[in-house]
mmCIF file of C-alpha atoms in Angstrom:
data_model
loop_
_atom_site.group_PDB
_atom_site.id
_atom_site.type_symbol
_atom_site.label_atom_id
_atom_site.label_comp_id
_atom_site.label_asym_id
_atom_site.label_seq_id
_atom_site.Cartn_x
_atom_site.Cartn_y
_atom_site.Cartn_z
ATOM 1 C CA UNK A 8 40.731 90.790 -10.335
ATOM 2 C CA UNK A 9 44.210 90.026 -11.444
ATOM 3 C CA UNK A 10 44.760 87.078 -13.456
ATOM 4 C CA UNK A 11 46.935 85.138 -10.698
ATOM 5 C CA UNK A 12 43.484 85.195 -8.892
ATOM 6 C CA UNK A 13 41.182 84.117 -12.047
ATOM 7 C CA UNK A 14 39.299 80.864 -12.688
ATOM 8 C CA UNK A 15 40.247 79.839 -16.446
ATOM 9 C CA UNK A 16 38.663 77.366 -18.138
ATOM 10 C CA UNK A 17 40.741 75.770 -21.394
ATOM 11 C CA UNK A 18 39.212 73.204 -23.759
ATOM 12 C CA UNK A 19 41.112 71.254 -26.210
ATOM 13 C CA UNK A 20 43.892 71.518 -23.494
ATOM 14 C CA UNK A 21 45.610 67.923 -24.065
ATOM 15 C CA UNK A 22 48.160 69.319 -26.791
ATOM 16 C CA UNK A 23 48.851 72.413 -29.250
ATOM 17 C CA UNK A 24 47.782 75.599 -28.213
ATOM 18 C CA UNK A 25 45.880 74.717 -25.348
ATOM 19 C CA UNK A 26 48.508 73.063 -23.233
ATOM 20 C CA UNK A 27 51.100 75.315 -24.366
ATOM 21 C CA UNK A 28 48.506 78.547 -22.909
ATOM 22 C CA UNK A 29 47.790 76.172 -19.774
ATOM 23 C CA UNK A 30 51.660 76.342 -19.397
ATOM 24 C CA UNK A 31 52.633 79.830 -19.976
ATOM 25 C CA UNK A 32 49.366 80.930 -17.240
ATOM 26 C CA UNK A 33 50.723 78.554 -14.957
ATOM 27 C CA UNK A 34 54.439 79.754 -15.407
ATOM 28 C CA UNK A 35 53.504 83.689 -15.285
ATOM 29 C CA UNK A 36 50.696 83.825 -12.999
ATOM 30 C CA UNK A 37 51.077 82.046 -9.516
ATOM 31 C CA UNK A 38 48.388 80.772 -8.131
ATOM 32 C CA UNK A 39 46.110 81.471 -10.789
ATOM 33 C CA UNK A 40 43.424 78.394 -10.568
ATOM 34 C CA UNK A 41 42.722 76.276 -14.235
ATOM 35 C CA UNK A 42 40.405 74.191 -15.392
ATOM 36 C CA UNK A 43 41.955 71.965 -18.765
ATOM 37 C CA UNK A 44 39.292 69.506 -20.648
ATOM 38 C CA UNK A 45 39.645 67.438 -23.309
ATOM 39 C CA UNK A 46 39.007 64.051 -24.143
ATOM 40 C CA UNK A 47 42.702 62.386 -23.621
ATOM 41 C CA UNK A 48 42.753 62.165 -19.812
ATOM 42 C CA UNK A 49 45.940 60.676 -19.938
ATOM 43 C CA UNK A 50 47.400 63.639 -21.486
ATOM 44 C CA UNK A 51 45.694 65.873 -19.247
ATOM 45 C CA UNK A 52 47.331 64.736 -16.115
ATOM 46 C CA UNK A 53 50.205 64.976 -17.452
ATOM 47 C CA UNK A 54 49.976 68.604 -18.150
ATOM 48 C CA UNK A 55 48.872 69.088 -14.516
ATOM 49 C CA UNK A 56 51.405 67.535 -12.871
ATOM 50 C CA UNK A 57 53.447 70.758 -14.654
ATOM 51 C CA UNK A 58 51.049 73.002 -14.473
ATOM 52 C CA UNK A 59 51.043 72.185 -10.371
ATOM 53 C CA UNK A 60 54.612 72.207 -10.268
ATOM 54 C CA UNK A 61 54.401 75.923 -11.607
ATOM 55 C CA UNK A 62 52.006 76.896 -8.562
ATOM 56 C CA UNK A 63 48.720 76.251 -10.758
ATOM 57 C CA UNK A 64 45.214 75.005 -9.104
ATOM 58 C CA UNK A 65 44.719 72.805 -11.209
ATOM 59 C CA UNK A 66 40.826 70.581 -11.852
ATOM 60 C CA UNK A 67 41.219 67.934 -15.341
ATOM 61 C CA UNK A 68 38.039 66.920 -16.510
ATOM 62 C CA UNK A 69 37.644 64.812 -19.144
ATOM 63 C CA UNK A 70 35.371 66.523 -22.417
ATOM 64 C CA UNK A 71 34.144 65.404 -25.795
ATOM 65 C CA UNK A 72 32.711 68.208 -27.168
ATOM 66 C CA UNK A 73 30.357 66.009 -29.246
ATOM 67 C CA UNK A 74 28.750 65.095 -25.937
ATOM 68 C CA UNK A 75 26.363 68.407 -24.958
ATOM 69 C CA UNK A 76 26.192 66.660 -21.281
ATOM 70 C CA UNK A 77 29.820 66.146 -20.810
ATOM 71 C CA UNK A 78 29.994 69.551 -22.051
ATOM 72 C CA UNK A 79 27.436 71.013 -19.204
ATOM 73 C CA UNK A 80 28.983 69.333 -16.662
ATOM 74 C CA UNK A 81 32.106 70.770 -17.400
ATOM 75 C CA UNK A 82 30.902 74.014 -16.489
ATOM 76 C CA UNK A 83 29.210 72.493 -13.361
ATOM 77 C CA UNK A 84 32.286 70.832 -12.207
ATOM 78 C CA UNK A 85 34.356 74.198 -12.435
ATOM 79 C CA UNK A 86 31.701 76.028 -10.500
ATOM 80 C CA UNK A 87 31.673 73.292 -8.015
ATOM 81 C CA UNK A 88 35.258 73.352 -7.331
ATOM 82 C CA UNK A 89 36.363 76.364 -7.740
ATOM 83 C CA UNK A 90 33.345 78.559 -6.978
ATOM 84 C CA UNK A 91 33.229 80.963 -10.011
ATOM 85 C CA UNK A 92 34.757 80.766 -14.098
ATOM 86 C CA UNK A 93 36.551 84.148 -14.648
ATOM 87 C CA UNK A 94 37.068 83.030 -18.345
ATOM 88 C CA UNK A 95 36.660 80.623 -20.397
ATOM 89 C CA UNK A 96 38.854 79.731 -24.109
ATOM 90 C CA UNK A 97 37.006 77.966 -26.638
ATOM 91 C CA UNK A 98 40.450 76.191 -28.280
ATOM 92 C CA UNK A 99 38.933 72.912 -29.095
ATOM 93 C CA UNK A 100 38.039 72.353 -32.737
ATOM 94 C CA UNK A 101 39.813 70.364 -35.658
ATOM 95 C CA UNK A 102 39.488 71.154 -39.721
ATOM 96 C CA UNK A 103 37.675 68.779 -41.878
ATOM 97 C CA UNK A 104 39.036 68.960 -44.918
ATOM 98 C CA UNK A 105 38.110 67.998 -48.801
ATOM 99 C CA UNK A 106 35.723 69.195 -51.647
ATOM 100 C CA UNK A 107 32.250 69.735 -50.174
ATOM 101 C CA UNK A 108 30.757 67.212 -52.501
ATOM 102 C CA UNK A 109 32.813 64.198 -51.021
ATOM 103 C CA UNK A 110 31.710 64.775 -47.141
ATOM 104 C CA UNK A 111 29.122 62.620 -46.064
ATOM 105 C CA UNK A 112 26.603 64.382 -43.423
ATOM 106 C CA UNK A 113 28.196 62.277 -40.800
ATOM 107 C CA UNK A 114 31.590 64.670 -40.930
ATOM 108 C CA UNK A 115 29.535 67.349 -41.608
ATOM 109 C CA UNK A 116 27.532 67.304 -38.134
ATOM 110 C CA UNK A 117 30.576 66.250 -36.576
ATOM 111 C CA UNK A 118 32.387 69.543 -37.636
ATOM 112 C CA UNK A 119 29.655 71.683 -36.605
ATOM 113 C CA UNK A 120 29.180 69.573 -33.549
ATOM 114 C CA UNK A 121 32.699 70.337 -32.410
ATOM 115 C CA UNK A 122 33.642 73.756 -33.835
ATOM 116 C CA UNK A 123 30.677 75.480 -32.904
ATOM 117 C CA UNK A 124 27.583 73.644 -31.267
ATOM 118 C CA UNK A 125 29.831 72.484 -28.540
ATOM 119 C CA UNK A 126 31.603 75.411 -27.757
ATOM 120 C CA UNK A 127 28.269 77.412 -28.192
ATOM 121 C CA UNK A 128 26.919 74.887 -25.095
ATOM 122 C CA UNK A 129 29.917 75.759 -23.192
ATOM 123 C CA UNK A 130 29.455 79.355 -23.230
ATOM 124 C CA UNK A 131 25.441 79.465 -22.533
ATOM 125 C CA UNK A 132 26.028 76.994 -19.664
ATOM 126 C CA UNK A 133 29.469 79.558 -18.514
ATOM 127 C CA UNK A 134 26.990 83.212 -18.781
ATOM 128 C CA UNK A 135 24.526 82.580 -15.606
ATOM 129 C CA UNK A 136 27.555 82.410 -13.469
ATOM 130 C CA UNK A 137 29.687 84.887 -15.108
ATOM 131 C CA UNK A 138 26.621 87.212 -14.747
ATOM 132 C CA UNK A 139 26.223 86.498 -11.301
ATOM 133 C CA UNK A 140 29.584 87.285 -10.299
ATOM 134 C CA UNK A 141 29.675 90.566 -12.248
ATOM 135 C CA UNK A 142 31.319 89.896 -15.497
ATOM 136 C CA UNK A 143 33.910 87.811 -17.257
ATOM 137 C CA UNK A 144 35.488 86.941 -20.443
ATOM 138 C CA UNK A 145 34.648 84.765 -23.231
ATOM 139 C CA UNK A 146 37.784 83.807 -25.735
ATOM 140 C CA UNK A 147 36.885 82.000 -29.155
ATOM 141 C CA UNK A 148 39.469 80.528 -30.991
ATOM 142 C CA UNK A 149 38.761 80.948 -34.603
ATOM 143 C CA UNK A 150 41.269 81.298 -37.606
ATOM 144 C CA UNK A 151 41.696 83.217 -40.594
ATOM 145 C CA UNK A 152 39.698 80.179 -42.427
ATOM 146 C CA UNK A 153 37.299 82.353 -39.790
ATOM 147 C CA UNK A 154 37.543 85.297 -42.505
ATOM 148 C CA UNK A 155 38.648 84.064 -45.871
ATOM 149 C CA UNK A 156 37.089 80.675 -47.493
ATOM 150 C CA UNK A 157 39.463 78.341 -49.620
ATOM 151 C CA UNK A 158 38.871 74.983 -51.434
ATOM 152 C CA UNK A 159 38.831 71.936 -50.083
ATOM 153 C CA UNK A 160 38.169 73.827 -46.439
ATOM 154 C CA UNK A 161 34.289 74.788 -46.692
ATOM 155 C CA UNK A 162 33.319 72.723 -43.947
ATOM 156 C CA UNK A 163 36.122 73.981 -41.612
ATOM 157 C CA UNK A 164 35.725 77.802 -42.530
ATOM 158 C CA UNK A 165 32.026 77.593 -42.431
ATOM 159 C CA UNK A 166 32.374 76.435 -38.877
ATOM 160 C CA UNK A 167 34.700 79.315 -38.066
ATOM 161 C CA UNK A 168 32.592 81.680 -39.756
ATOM 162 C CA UNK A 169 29.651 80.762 -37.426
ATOM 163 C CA UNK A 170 31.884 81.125 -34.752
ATOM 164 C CA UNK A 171 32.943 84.442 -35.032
ATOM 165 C CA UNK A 172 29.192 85.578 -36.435
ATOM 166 C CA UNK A 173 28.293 84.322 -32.860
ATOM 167 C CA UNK A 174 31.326 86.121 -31.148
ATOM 168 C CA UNK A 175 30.061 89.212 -32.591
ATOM 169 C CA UNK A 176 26.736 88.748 -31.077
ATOM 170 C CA UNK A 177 27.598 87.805 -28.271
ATOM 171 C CA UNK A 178 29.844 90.634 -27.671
ATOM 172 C CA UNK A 179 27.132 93.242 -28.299
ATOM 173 C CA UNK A 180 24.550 91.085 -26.036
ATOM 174 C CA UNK A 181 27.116 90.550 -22.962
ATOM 175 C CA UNK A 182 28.055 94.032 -22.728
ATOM 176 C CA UNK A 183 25.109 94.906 -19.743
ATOM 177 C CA UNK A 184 27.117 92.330 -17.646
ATOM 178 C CA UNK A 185 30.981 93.098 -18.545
ATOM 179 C CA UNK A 186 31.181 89.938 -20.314
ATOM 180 C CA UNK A 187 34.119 90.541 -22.484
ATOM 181 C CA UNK A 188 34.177 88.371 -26.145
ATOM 182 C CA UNK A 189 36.618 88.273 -28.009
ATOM 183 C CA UNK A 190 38.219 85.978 -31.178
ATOM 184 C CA UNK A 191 41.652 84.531 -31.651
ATOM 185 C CA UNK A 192 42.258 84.286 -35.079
ATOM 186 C CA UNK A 193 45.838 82.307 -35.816
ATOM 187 C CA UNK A 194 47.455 81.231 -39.244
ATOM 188 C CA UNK A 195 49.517 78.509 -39.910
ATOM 189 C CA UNK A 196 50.426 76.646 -36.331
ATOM 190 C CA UNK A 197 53.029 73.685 -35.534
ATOM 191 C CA UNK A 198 50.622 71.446 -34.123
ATOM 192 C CA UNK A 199 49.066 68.349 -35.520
ATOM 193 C CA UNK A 200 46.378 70.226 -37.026
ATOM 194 C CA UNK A 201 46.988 69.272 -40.818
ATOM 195 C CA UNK A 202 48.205 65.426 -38.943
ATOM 196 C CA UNK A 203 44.309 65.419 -37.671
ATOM 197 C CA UNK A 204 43.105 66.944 -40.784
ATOM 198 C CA UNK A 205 44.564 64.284 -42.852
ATOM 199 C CA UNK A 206 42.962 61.395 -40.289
ATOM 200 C CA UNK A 207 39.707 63.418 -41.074
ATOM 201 C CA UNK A 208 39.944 63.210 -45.024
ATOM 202 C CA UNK A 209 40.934 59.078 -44.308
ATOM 203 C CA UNK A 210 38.060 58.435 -42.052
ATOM 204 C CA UNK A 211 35.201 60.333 -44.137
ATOM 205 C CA UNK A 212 36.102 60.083 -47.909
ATOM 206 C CA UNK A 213 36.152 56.766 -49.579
ATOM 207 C CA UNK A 214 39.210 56.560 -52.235
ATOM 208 C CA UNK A 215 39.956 60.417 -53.121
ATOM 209 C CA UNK A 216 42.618 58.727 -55.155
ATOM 210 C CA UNK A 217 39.885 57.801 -57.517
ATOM 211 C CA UNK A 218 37.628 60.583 -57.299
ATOM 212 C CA UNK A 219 37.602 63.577 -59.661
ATOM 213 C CA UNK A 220 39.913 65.659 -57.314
ATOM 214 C CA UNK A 221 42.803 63.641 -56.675
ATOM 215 C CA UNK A 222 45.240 65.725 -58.052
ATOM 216 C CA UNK A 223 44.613 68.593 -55.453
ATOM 217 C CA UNK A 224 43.967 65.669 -52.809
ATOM 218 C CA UNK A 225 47.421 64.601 -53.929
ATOM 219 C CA UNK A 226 48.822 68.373 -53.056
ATOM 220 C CA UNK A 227 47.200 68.315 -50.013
ATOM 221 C CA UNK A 228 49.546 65.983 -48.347
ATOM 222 C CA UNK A 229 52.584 69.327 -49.061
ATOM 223 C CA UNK A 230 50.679 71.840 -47.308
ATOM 224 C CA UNK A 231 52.269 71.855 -44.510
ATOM 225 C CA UNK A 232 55.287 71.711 -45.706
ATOM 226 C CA UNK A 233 54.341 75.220 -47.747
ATOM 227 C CA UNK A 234 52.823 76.919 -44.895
ATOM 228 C CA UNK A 235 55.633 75.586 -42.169
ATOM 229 C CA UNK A 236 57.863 78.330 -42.954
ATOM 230 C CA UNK A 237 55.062 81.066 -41.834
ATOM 231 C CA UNK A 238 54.233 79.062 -38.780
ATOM 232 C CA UNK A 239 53.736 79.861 -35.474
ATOM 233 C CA UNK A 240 54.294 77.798 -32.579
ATOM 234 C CA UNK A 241 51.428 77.075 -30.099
ATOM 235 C CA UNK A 242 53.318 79.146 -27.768
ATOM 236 C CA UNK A 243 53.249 82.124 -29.518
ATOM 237 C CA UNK A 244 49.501 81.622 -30.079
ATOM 238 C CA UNK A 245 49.092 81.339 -26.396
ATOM 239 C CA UNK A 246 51.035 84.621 -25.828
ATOM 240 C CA UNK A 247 48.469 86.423 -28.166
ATOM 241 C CA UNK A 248 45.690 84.465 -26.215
ATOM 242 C CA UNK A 249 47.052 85.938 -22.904
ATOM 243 C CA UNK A 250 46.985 89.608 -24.000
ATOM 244 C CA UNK A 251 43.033 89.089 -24.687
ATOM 245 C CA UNK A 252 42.767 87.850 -20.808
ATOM 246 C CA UNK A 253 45.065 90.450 -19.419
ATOM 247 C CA UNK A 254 43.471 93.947 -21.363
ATOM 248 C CA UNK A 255 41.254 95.924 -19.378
ATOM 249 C CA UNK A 256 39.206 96.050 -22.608
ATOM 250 C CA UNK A 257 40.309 93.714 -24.768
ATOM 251 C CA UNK A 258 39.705 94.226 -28.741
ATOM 252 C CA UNK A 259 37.527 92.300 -30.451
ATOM 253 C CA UNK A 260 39.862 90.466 -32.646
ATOM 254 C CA UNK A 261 43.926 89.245 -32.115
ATOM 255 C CA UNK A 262 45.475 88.046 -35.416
ATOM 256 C CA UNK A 263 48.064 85.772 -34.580
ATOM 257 C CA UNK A 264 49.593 85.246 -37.931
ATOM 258 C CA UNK A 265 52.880 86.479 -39.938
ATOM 259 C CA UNK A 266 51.518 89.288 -42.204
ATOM 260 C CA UNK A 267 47.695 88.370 -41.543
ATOM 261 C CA UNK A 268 46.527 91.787 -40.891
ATOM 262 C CA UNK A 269 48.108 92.288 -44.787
ATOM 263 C CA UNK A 270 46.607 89.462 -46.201
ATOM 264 C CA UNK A 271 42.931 90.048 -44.978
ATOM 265 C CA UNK A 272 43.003 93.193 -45.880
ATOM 266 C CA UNK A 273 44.397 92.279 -49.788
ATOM 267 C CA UNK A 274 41.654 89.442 -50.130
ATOM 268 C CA UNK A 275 38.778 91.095 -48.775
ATOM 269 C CA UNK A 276 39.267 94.780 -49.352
ATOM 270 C CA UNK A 277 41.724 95.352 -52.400
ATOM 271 C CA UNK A 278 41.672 92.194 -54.617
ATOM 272 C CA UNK A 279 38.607 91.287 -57.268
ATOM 273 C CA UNK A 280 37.085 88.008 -55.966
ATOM 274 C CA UNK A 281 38.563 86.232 -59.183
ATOM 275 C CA UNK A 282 41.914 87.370 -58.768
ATOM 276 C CA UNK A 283 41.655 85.779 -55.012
ATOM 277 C CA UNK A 284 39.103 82.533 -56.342
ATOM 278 C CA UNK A 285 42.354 81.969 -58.749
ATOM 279 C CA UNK A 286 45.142 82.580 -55.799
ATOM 280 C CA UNK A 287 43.145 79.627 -53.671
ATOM 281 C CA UNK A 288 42.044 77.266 -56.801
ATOM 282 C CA UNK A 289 46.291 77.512 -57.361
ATOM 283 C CA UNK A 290 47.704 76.941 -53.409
ATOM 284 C CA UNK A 291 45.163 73.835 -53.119
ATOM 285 C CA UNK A 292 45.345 72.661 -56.406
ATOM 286 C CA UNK A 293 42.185 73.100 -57.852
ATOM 287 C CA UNK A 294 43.837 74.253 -60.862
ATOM 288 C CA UNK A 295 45.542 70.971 -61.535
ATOM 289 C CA UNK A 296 42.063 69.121 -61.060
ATOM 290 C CA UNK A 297 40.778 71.725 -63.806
ATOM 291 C CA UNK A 298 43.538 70.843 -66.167
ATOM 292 C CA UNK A 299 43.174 66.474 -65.957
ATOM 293 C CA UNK A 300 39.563 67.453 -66.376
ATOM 294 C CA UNK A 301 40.174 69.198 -69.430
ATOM 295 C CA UNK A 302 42.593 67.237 -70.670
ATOM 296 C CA UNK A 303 40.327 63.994 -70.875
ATOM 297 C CA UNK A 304 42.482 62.242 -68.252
ATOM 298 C CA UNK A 305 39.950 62.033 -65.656
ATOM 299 C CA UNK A 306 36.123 60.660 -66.841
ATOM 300 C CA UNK A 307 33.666 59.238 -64.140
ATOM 301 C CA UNK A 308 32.253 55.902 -65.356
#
């Protein structure tokens, strides 16, 4: 079926890369039917209204993926109005970032809860239909903290690497009923991922100013400023996105990163693990929290 004629299910659509792919279907495929959650309504409607104007179907429902019955009946309500899900893109998710240590299990279950158990509803509540109809595609969007862990993003990588563990599964199991998988895995992005990262750190961890990694919590605040020069724009994300609908057999894994392929292949093929531990400890500025350690300038009471 061509993609014009598809069902398309987007989560995390309100902003970033998931309006921006809601856009692009809209604007290159007429008539092609979507279906854009997330939890800002508001936002959704407004995407519509362009999507629409582009010659989109268009259903918004309103999803918080921390809700397992919101995220059911999302999958209900597409099948009720549209009649089938041709594919579905897992694009919701969010970074929790700091030391491991400093995360209370609230922000832990939360990160889980949205960048994996969520999504992982979404797609066993998607498979009966997509099954019954005689295939479809499944689209994770991961990252390459889906591949390579750093400091101060264990939580956030950990998620990912469940993800695509479970993509690769998933893949091998869905093959009988040409049920496509496949991961996204993007780099640096101009959204307001390191914006919602930062809220994250705020709401979970009590005075990182005064804890025993403030100097790297301090560097934090640069990093997008260090990484904005090798960013992509949600757009370009949503291009690669598009090529995993479109291929008749669509690869397992899209980087969509400047010089990713590279830099994968240096840190988990080429480079001793100290070499990269000391690369990571430097960009996130674990090394300065080594050096006020050693210098006396930091003691816990």
């Amino acid at each position: 079926m061509p993609l014009s004629e598809q069902v398309v299910v987007i989560t995390g659509a309100s902003s970033g890369i998931g309006a921006a792919l809601a856009q692009l279907l809209a604007q290159r495929f007429m008539g092609i039917r979507l279906v854009i959650a997330a939890r800002n309504i508001e936002k959704l409607e407004t995407l519509a209204t362009l999507c629409r104007k582009a010659g989109a179907e268009v259903l918004v429902v309103s999803c918080d993926l921390e809700n397992i019955e919101q995220v059911e009946a999302l999958a209900q309500k597409a099948i009720a109005h549209f009649g089938r899900i041709d594919a579905l893109v897992n694009n919701a998710g969010y970074g929790q970032m700091g030391p491991v240590e400093l995360i209370p299990t609230a922000a832990i279950q939360r990160q889980f809860q949205v960048n994996i158990i969520g999504p992982l509803a979404l797609i066993r509540a998607v498979i009966p239909q997509m099954r019954h109809q005689g295939g479809g595609r499944i689209i994770n969007i991961s990252s390459l903290g889906g591949r390579l862990a750093f400091p101060f993003g264990g939580l956030y990588s950990s998620s990912k690497f469940a993800l695509e563990g479970v993509s690769d599964a998933l893949r091998m199991e869905l093959e009988p009923f040409n049920i496509k998988v496949c991961v996204i895995e993007p780099g640096p992005v101009s959204t307001n991922f390191f914006a919602a990262a930062a809220q994250a750190v705020e709401k979970s961890i009590v005075a990182p100013e005064k804890s025993p990694y403030r100097a790297a919590f301090a560097k934090l605040k640069d990093l997008e400023k260090q990484t904005s020069s090798q960013a992509w724009t949600s757009e370009r994300v949503a291009k690669v996105i598009i090529k995993a609908l479109s291929a008749p057999n669509p690869r397992p894994r899209y980087i969509a990163a400047t010089g990713g392929r590279i830099l994968l292949f240096l840190m988990t093929k080429v480079l001793p693990i100290k070499i990269v531990d000391k690369f990571w400890q430097h960009f996130y500025g674990i090394n300065l929290v080594a050096k006020e350690w050693q210098n006396g300038a930091f003691r816990e009471e």
